[in-house]
PDB file of C-alpha atoms and ligand atoms in Angstrom:
ATOM      1  CA  MET J   1     -17.637 -40.763  79.360  1.00 82.00           C
ATOM      2  CA  LEU J   2     -14.724 -40.433  77.019  1.00 94.00           C
ATOM      3  CA  ASP J   3     -12.282 -37.543  77.079  1.00 96.00           C
ATOM      4  CA  THR J   4     -13.533 -34.705  74.805  1.00 97.00           C
ATOM      5  CA  LYS J   5     -10.476 -34.713  72.543  1.00 98.00           C
ATOM      6  CA  VAL J   6     -10.452 -38.499  72.248  1.00 98.00           C
ATOM      7  CA  LYS J   7     -14.153 -38.450  71.431  1.00 98.00           C
ATOM      8  CA  GLU J   8     -13.637 -35.802  68.724  1.00 98.00           C
ATOM      9  CA  LEU J   9     -10.765 -37.713  67.141  1.00 98.00           C
ATOM     10  CA  LEU J  10     -12.781 -40.951  67.153  1.00 98.00           C
ATOM     11  CA  ASN J  11     -15.693 -39.152  65.504  1.00 98.00           C
ATOM     12  CA  THR J  12     -13.362 -37.702  62.858  1.00 98.00           C
ATOM     13  CA  GLN J  13     -11.987 -41.178  62.259  1.00 98.00           C
ATOM     14  CA  VAL J  14     -15.478 -42.395  61.294  1.00 98.00           C
ATOM     15  CA  ASN J  15     -15.343 -39.914  58.413  1.00 98.00           C
ATOM     16  CA  LYS J  16     -11.747 -40.804  57.515  1.00 98.00           C
ATOM     17  CA  GLU J  17     -12.618 -44.492  57.283  1.00 98.00           C
ATOM     18  CA  PHE J  18     -15.668 -43.831  55.121  1.00 98.00           C
ATOM     19  CA  TYR J  19     -13.445 -41.638  52.953  1.00 98.00           C
ATOM     20  CA  SER J  20     -10.972 -44.542  52.697  1.00 98.00           C
ATOM     21  CA  ALA J  21     -13.825 -46.741  51.456  1.00 98.00           C
ATOM     22  CA  TYR J  22     -14.769 -44.068  48.951  1.00 98.00           C
ATOM     23  CA  LEU J  23     -11.169 -43.664  47.788  1.00 98.00           C
ATOM     24  CA  TYR J  24     -10.742 -47.395  47.252  1.00 98.00           C
ATOM     25  CA  LEU J  25     -14.027 -47.615  45.374  1.00 98.00           C
ATOM     26  CA  ASP J  26     -12.663 -44.893  43.122  1.00 98.00           C
ATOM     27  CA  PHE J  27      -9.529 -47.010  42.538  1.00 98.00           C
ATOM     28  CA  SER J  28     -11.765 -50.035  41.899  1.00 98.00           C
ATOM     29  CA  ASN J  29     -13.790 -48.108  39.343  1.00 97.00           C
ATOM     30  CA  TYR J  30     -10.616 -46.934  37.606  1.00 98.00           C
ATOM     31  CA  TYR J  31      -9.296 -50.485  37.248  1.00 98.00           C
ATOM     32  CA  ALA J  32     -12.690 -51.826  36.149  1.00 98.00           C
ATOM     33  CA  ASP J  33     -12.732 -49.156  33.481  1.00 97.00           C
ATOM     34  CA  GLN J  34      -9.261 -50.219  32.352  1.00 97.00           C
ATOM     35  CA  GLY J  35     -10.290 -53.893  32.132  1.00 98.00           C
ATOM     36  CA  LEU J  36      -8.255 -55.015  35.140  1.00 98.00           C
ATOM     37  CA  GLU J  37     -11.066 -56.777  36.995  1.00 98.00           C
ATOM     38  CA  GLY J  38      -8.765 -58.409  39.538  1.00 98.00           C
ATOM     39  CA  PHE J  39      -7.317 -55.081  40.687  1.00 98.00           C
ATOM     40  CA  ALA J  40     -10.874 -53.723  40.727  1.00 98.00           C
ATOM     41  CA  ASN J  41     -11.949 -56.612  42.938  1.00 98.00           C
ATOM     42  CA  TRP J  42      -9.034 -56.157  45.312  1.00 98.00           C
ATOM     43  CA  TYR J  43      -9.938 -52.526  45.947  1.00 98.00           C
ATOM     44  CA  LYS J  44     -13.644 -53.274  46.177  1.00 98.00           C
ATOM     45  CA  VAL J  45     -12.909 -55.720  48.994  1.00 98.00           C
ATOM     46  CA  GLN J  46     -10.607 -53.128  50.553  1.00 98.00           C
ATOM     47  CA  ALA J  47     -13.448 -50.599  50.450  1.00 98.00           C
ATOM     48  CA  GLN J  48     -15.683 -53.066  52.292  1.00 98.00           C
ATOM     49  CA  GLU J  49     -13.033 -53.393  54.995  1.00 98.00           C
ATOM     50  CA  GLU J  50     -12.831 -49.619  55.332  1.00 98.00           C
ATOM     51  CA  ARG J  51     -16.588 -49.362  55.697  1.00 98.00           C
ATOM     52  CA  ASP J  52     -16.300 -51.953  58.480  1.00 98.00           C
ATOM     53  CA  HIS J  53     -13.653 -49.820  60.172  1.00 98.00           C
ATOM     54  CA  ALA J  54     -15.968 -46.802  60.081  1.00 98.00           C
ATOM     55  CA  MET J  55     -18.779 -48.884  61.564  1.00 98.00           C
ATOM     56  CA  LEU J  56     -16.499 -50.116  64.341  1.00 98.00           C
ATOM     57  CA  PHE J  57     -15.514 -46.563  65.311  1.00 98.00           C
ATOM     58  CA  MET J  58     -19.174 -45.575  65.253  1.00 98.00           C
ATOM     59  CA  GLN J  59     -20.193 -48.570  67.376  1.00 98.00           C
ATOM     60  CA  TYR J  60     -17.417 -47.914  69.868  1.00 98.00           C
ATOM     61  CA  LEU J  61     -18.578 -44.319  70.320  1.00 98.00           C
ATOM     62  CA  GLN J  62     -22.171 -45.455  70.756  1.00 98.00           C
ATOM     63  CA  ASN J  63     -21.157 -48.183  73.219  1.00 98.00           C
ATOM     64  CA  ASN J  64     -19.625 -45.413  75.286  1.00 98.00           C
ATOM     65  CA  GLY J  65     -22.703 -43.222  75.232  1.00 97.00           C
ATOM     66  CA  CYS J  66     -21.303 -40.746  72.689  1.00 97.00           C
ATOM     67  CA  LYS J  67     -23.291 -39.081  69.945  1.00 96.00           C
ATOM     68  CA  VAL J  68     -21.913 -39.706  66.445  1.00 98.00           C
ATOM     69  CA  THR J  69     -21.886 -36.845  63.943  1.00 98.00           C
ATOM     70  CA  LEU J  70     -21.522 -37.800  60.285  1.00 98.00           C
ATOM     71  CA  GLU J  71     -19.740 -35.186  58.184  1.00 97.00           C
ATOM     72  CA  ALA J  72     -19.590 -34.824  54.389  1.00 98.00           C
ATOM     73  CA  ILE J  73     -17.266 -37.284  52.689  1.00 98.00           C
ATOM     74  CA  GLU J  74     -14.573 -35.700  50.544  1.00 96.00           C
ATOM     75  CA  LYS J  75     -14.627 -36.390  46.801  1.00 96.00           C
ATOM     76  CA  PRO J  76     -11.740 -38.672  45.729  1.00 95.00           C
ATOM     77  CA  GLY J  77     -11.554 -37.958  41.976  1.00 82.00           C
ATOM     78  CA  LYS J  78      -7.807 -38.055  41.292  1.00 83.00           C
ATOM     79  CA  GLU J  79      -6.684 -38.601  37.714  1.00 92.00           C
ATOM     80  CA  PHE J  80      -4.432 -41.613  37.216  1.00 97.00           C
ATOM     81  CA  ALA J  81      -1.708 -41.538  34.602  1.00 96.00           C
ATOM     82  CA  SER J  82      -0.705 -45.194  34.951  1.00 97.00           C
ATOM     83  CA  PHE J  83      -1.831 -48.490  36.498  1.00 97.00           C
ATOM     84  CA  SER J  84       0.645 -48.039  39.330  1.00 97.00           C
ATOM     85  CA  ASP J  85      -0.693 -44.624  40.433  1.00 98.00           C
ATOM     86  CA  PRO J  86      -3.549 -45.939  42.611  1.00 98.00           C
ATOM     87  CA  LEU J  87      -1.191 -48.486  44.195  1.00 98.00           C
ATOM     88  CA  LYS J  88       1.183 -45.719  45.249  1.00 98.00           C
ATOM     89  CA  ALA J  89      -1.662 -43.445  46.369  1.00 98.00           C
ATOM     90  CA  GLY J  90      -3.103 -46.354  48.379  1.00 98.00           C
ATOM     91  CA  TYR J  91       0.157 -46.946  50.211  1.00 98.00           C
ATOM     92  CA  GLU J  92       0.531 -43.250  51.016  1.00 98.00           C
ATOM     93  CA  HIS J  93      -3.056 -43.161  52.218  1.00 98.00           C
ATOM     94  CA  GLU J  94      -2.524 -46.100  54.562  1.00 98.00           C
ATOM     95  CA  GLN J  95       0.548 -44.410  56.027  1.00 98.00           C
ATOM     96  CA  TYR J  96      -1.584 -41.307  56.601  1.00 98.00           C
ATOM     97  CA  VAL J  97      -4.299 -43.379  58.308  1.00 98.00           C
ATOM     98  CA  THR J  98      -1.699 -45.049  60.514  1.00 98.00           C
ATOM     99  CA  GLY J  99      -0.666 -41.559  61.635  1.00 98.00           C
ATOM    100  CA  LEU J 100      -4.292 -40.738  62.479  1.00 98.00           C
ATOM    101  CA  ILE J 101      -4.732 -43.920  64.518  1.00 98.00           C
ATOM    102  CA  HIS J 102      -1.494 -43.235  66.369  1.00 98.00           C
ATOM    103  CA  ALA J 103      -2.633 -39.686  67.131  1.00 98.00           C
ATOM    104  CA  ILE J 104      -5.860 -41.001  68.698  1.00 98.00           C
ATOM    105  CA  TYR J 105      -3.821 -43.537  70.624  1.00 98.00           C
ATOM    106  CA  GLY J 106      -1.556 -40.761  71.876  1.00 98.00           C
ATOM    107  CA  ALA J 107      -4.527 -38.656  72.987  1.00 98.00           C
ATOM    108  CA  ALA J 108      -6.083 -41.669  74.743  1.00 98.00           C
ATOM    109  CA  ASN J 109      -2.787 -42.381  76.449  1.00 98.00           C
ATOM    110  CA  GLU J 110      -2.553 -38.790  77.643  1.00 98.00           C
ATOM    111  CA  ALA J 111      -6.119 -38.974  79.001  1.00 98.00           C
ATOM    112  CA  LYS J 112      -5.362 -42.342  80.654  1.00 97.00           C
ATOM    113  CA  ASP J 113      -8.218 -43.749  78.620  1.00 97.00           C
ATOM    114  CA  PHE J 114      -7.146 -47.383  78.735  1.00 97.00           C
ATOM    115  CA  ARG J 115     -10.410 -48.628  77.249  1.00 97.00           C
ATOM    116  CA  THR J 116      -9.873 -46.649  74.050  1.00 98.00           C
ATOM    117  CA  MET J 117      -6.234 -47.712  73.910  1.00 98.00           C
ATOM    118  CA  GLN J 118      -7.317 -51.338  74.089  1.00 97.00           C
ATOM    119  CA  PHE J 119      -9.939 -50.758  71.379  1.00 98.00           C
ATOM    120  CA  LEU J 120      -7.298 -49.137  69.172  1.00 98.00           C
ATOM    121  CA  ASP J 121      -4.807 -51.975  69.596  1.00 98.00           C
ATOM    122  CA  TRP J 122      -6.671 -53.922  66.884  1.00 98.00           C
ATOM    123  CA  PHE J 123      -6.383 -50.945  64.514  1.00 98.00           C
ATOM    124  CA  VAL J 124      -2.677 -50.469  65.203  1.00 98.00           C
ATOM    125  CA  LYS J 125      -2.092 -54.081  64.135  1.00 98.00           C
ATOM    126  CA  GLU J 126      -4.504 -53.765  61.205  1.00 97.00           C
ATOM    127  CA  GLN J 127      -2.664 -50.686  59.920  1.00 98.00           C
ATOM    128  CA  GLY J 128       0.613 -52.614  60.003  1.00 98.00           C
ATOM    129  CA  GLU J 129      -0.978 -55.296  57.827  1.00 97.00           C
ATOM    130  CA  GLU J 130      -2.573 -52.792  55.471  1.00 97.00           C
ATOM    131  CA  GLU J 131       0.696 -50.945  54.924  1.00 98.00           C
ATOM    132  CA  THR J 132       2.456 -54.256  54.235  1.00 98.00           C
ATOM    133  CA  ASN J 133      -0.245 -55.281  51.747  1.00 97.00           C
ATOM    134  CA  ALA J 134      -0.198 -51.920  49.984  1.00 98.00           C
ATOM    135  CA  GLU J 135       3.590 -51.912  49.726  1.00 98.00           C
ATOM    136  CA  GLY J 136       3.514 -55.529  48.548  1.00 98.00           C
ATOM    137  CA  LEU J 137       1.212 -54.616  45.685  1.00 97.00           C
ATOM    138  CA  ILE J 138       3.624 -51.907  44.537  1.00 98.00           C
ATOM    139  CA  LYS J 139       6.532 -54.360  44.630  1.00 98.00           C
ATOM    140  CA  LYS J 140       4.615 -56.975  42.652  1.00 97.00           C
ATOM    141  CA  PHE J 141       3.584 -54.415  40.091  1.00 98.00           C
ATOM    142  CA  GLU J 142       7.157 -53.177  39.728  1.00 97.00           C
ATOM    143  CA  LEU J 143       8.329 -56.740  39.160  1.00 97.00           C
ATOM    144  CA  PHE J 144       5.590 -57.968  36.841  1.00 96.00           C
ATOM    145  CA  GLY J 145       3.461 -55.044  35.703  1.00 96.00           C
ATOM    146  CA  SER J 146       5.337 -54.265  32.505  1.00 96.00           C
ATOM    147  CA  ASP J 147       4.882 -57.761  31.041  1.00 97.00           C
ATOM    148  CA  PRO J 148       1.303 -58.281  29.731  1.00 97.00           C
ATOM    149  CA  ARG J 149       1.217 -62.001  30.526  1.00 97.00           C
ATOM    150  CA  ALA J 150       2.538 -61.451  34.051  1.00 98.00           C
ATOM    151  CA  LEU J 151       0.076 -58.590  34.529  1.00 98.00           C
ATOM    152  CA  TYR J 152      -2.722 -60.956  33.491  1.00 98.00           C
ATOM    153  CA  MET J 153      -1.549 -63.468  36.127  1.00 98.00           C
ATOM    154  CA  LEU J 154      -1.303 -60.772  38.785  1.00 98.00           C
ATOM    155  CA  ASP J 155      -4.784 -59.542  37.922  1.00 98.00           C
ATOM    156  CA  SER J 156      -6.083 -63.132  38.239  1.00 98.00           C
ATOM    157  CA  GLU J 157      -4.414 -63.428  41.651  1.00 98.00           C
ATOM    158  CA  LEU J 158      -6.070 -60.234  42.871  1.00 98.00           C
ATOM    159  CA  ALA J 159      -9.437 -61.426  41.541  1.00 98.00           C
ATOM    160  CA  ALA J 160      -9.336 -64.201  44.142  1.00 98.00           C
ATOM    161  CA  ARG J 161      -9.482 -61.857  47.135  1.00 98.00           C
ATOM    162  CA  VAL J 162     -12.714 -62.350  49.055  1.00 97.00           C
ATOM    163  CA  TYR J 163     -14.284 -60.184  51.711  1.00 97.00           C
ATOM    164  CA  SER J 164     -14.321 -61.408  55.271  1.00 95.00           C
ATOM    165  CA  ALA J 165     -15.794 -59.572  58.234  1.00 94.00           C
ATOM    166  CA  PRO J 166     -13.330 -57.976  60.694  1.00 94.00           C
ATOM    167  CA  SER J 167     -12.057 -60.113  63.551  1.00 93.00           C
ATOM    168  CA  LEU J 168     -12.846 -57.313  66.014  1.00 95.00           C
ATOM    169  CA  VAL J 169     -16.339 -57.603  67.442  1.00 90.00           C
ATOM    170  CA  LEU J 170     -17.732 -54.933  69.760  1.00 92.00           C
TER     171      LEU J 170
HETATM  172 FE1  FEO Z 201      -9.116 -48.343  57.825  1.00 51.82          FE
HETATM  173 FE2  FEO Z 201      -7.013 -48.900  55.623  1.00 51.82          FE
HETATM  174  O1  FEO Z 201      -7.462 -48.113  57.236  1.00 51.82           O
END
C-alpha cells in the first residue's frame, strides 16, 4: 500500500492533469476561432498528452491497489487579449505542474516510497521538456509573431505536430 499522503497527492494529480487537458483544449479552441489552425493543432495534441498523463496516474494508483476518486474539473475560461496570452499562460501552467510533481516526489521521498519515486522520474523529465517547449513557443512568437508572413509560417510549423502515445508504459 502507498503512503496516505502520497496516495492523496497522486489522486489530486489525476485531476490536475485532466484540468491541463481541458486548459489546452480551451487554448486550442481560442486559436481555432482566430483562424490559427496550427496553434490550435499544437494545443490539441498537448491536450491529448495531458489526458495520457492523467490516465497514467490513474493506472499507477490502480496497479497499487488504490481507489481512484475523480473530482470536478475546474472551468478554464480565461479571456485572451492577444495571440501570445495562451502561450504565456501555458508556460506558467507547466511551471505550476512541475511544482506539483516535485511535491509528490518530495512526499514519496519522505515516505521512502521508492516505487513512486521511480514512477515519477518519467514525469520529472517530461516536465523539463514541456517547460522548454512552452518557453520556446513564447520565444518564437516574440521573434516572428508580429510579421503576418512569419506568423503564417509559424502556424504551418505548429500544424505539423502529431500525437504520439507516451513512452511510459505501466
Ligand atoms: Fe502533464 Fe504538461 O503536464
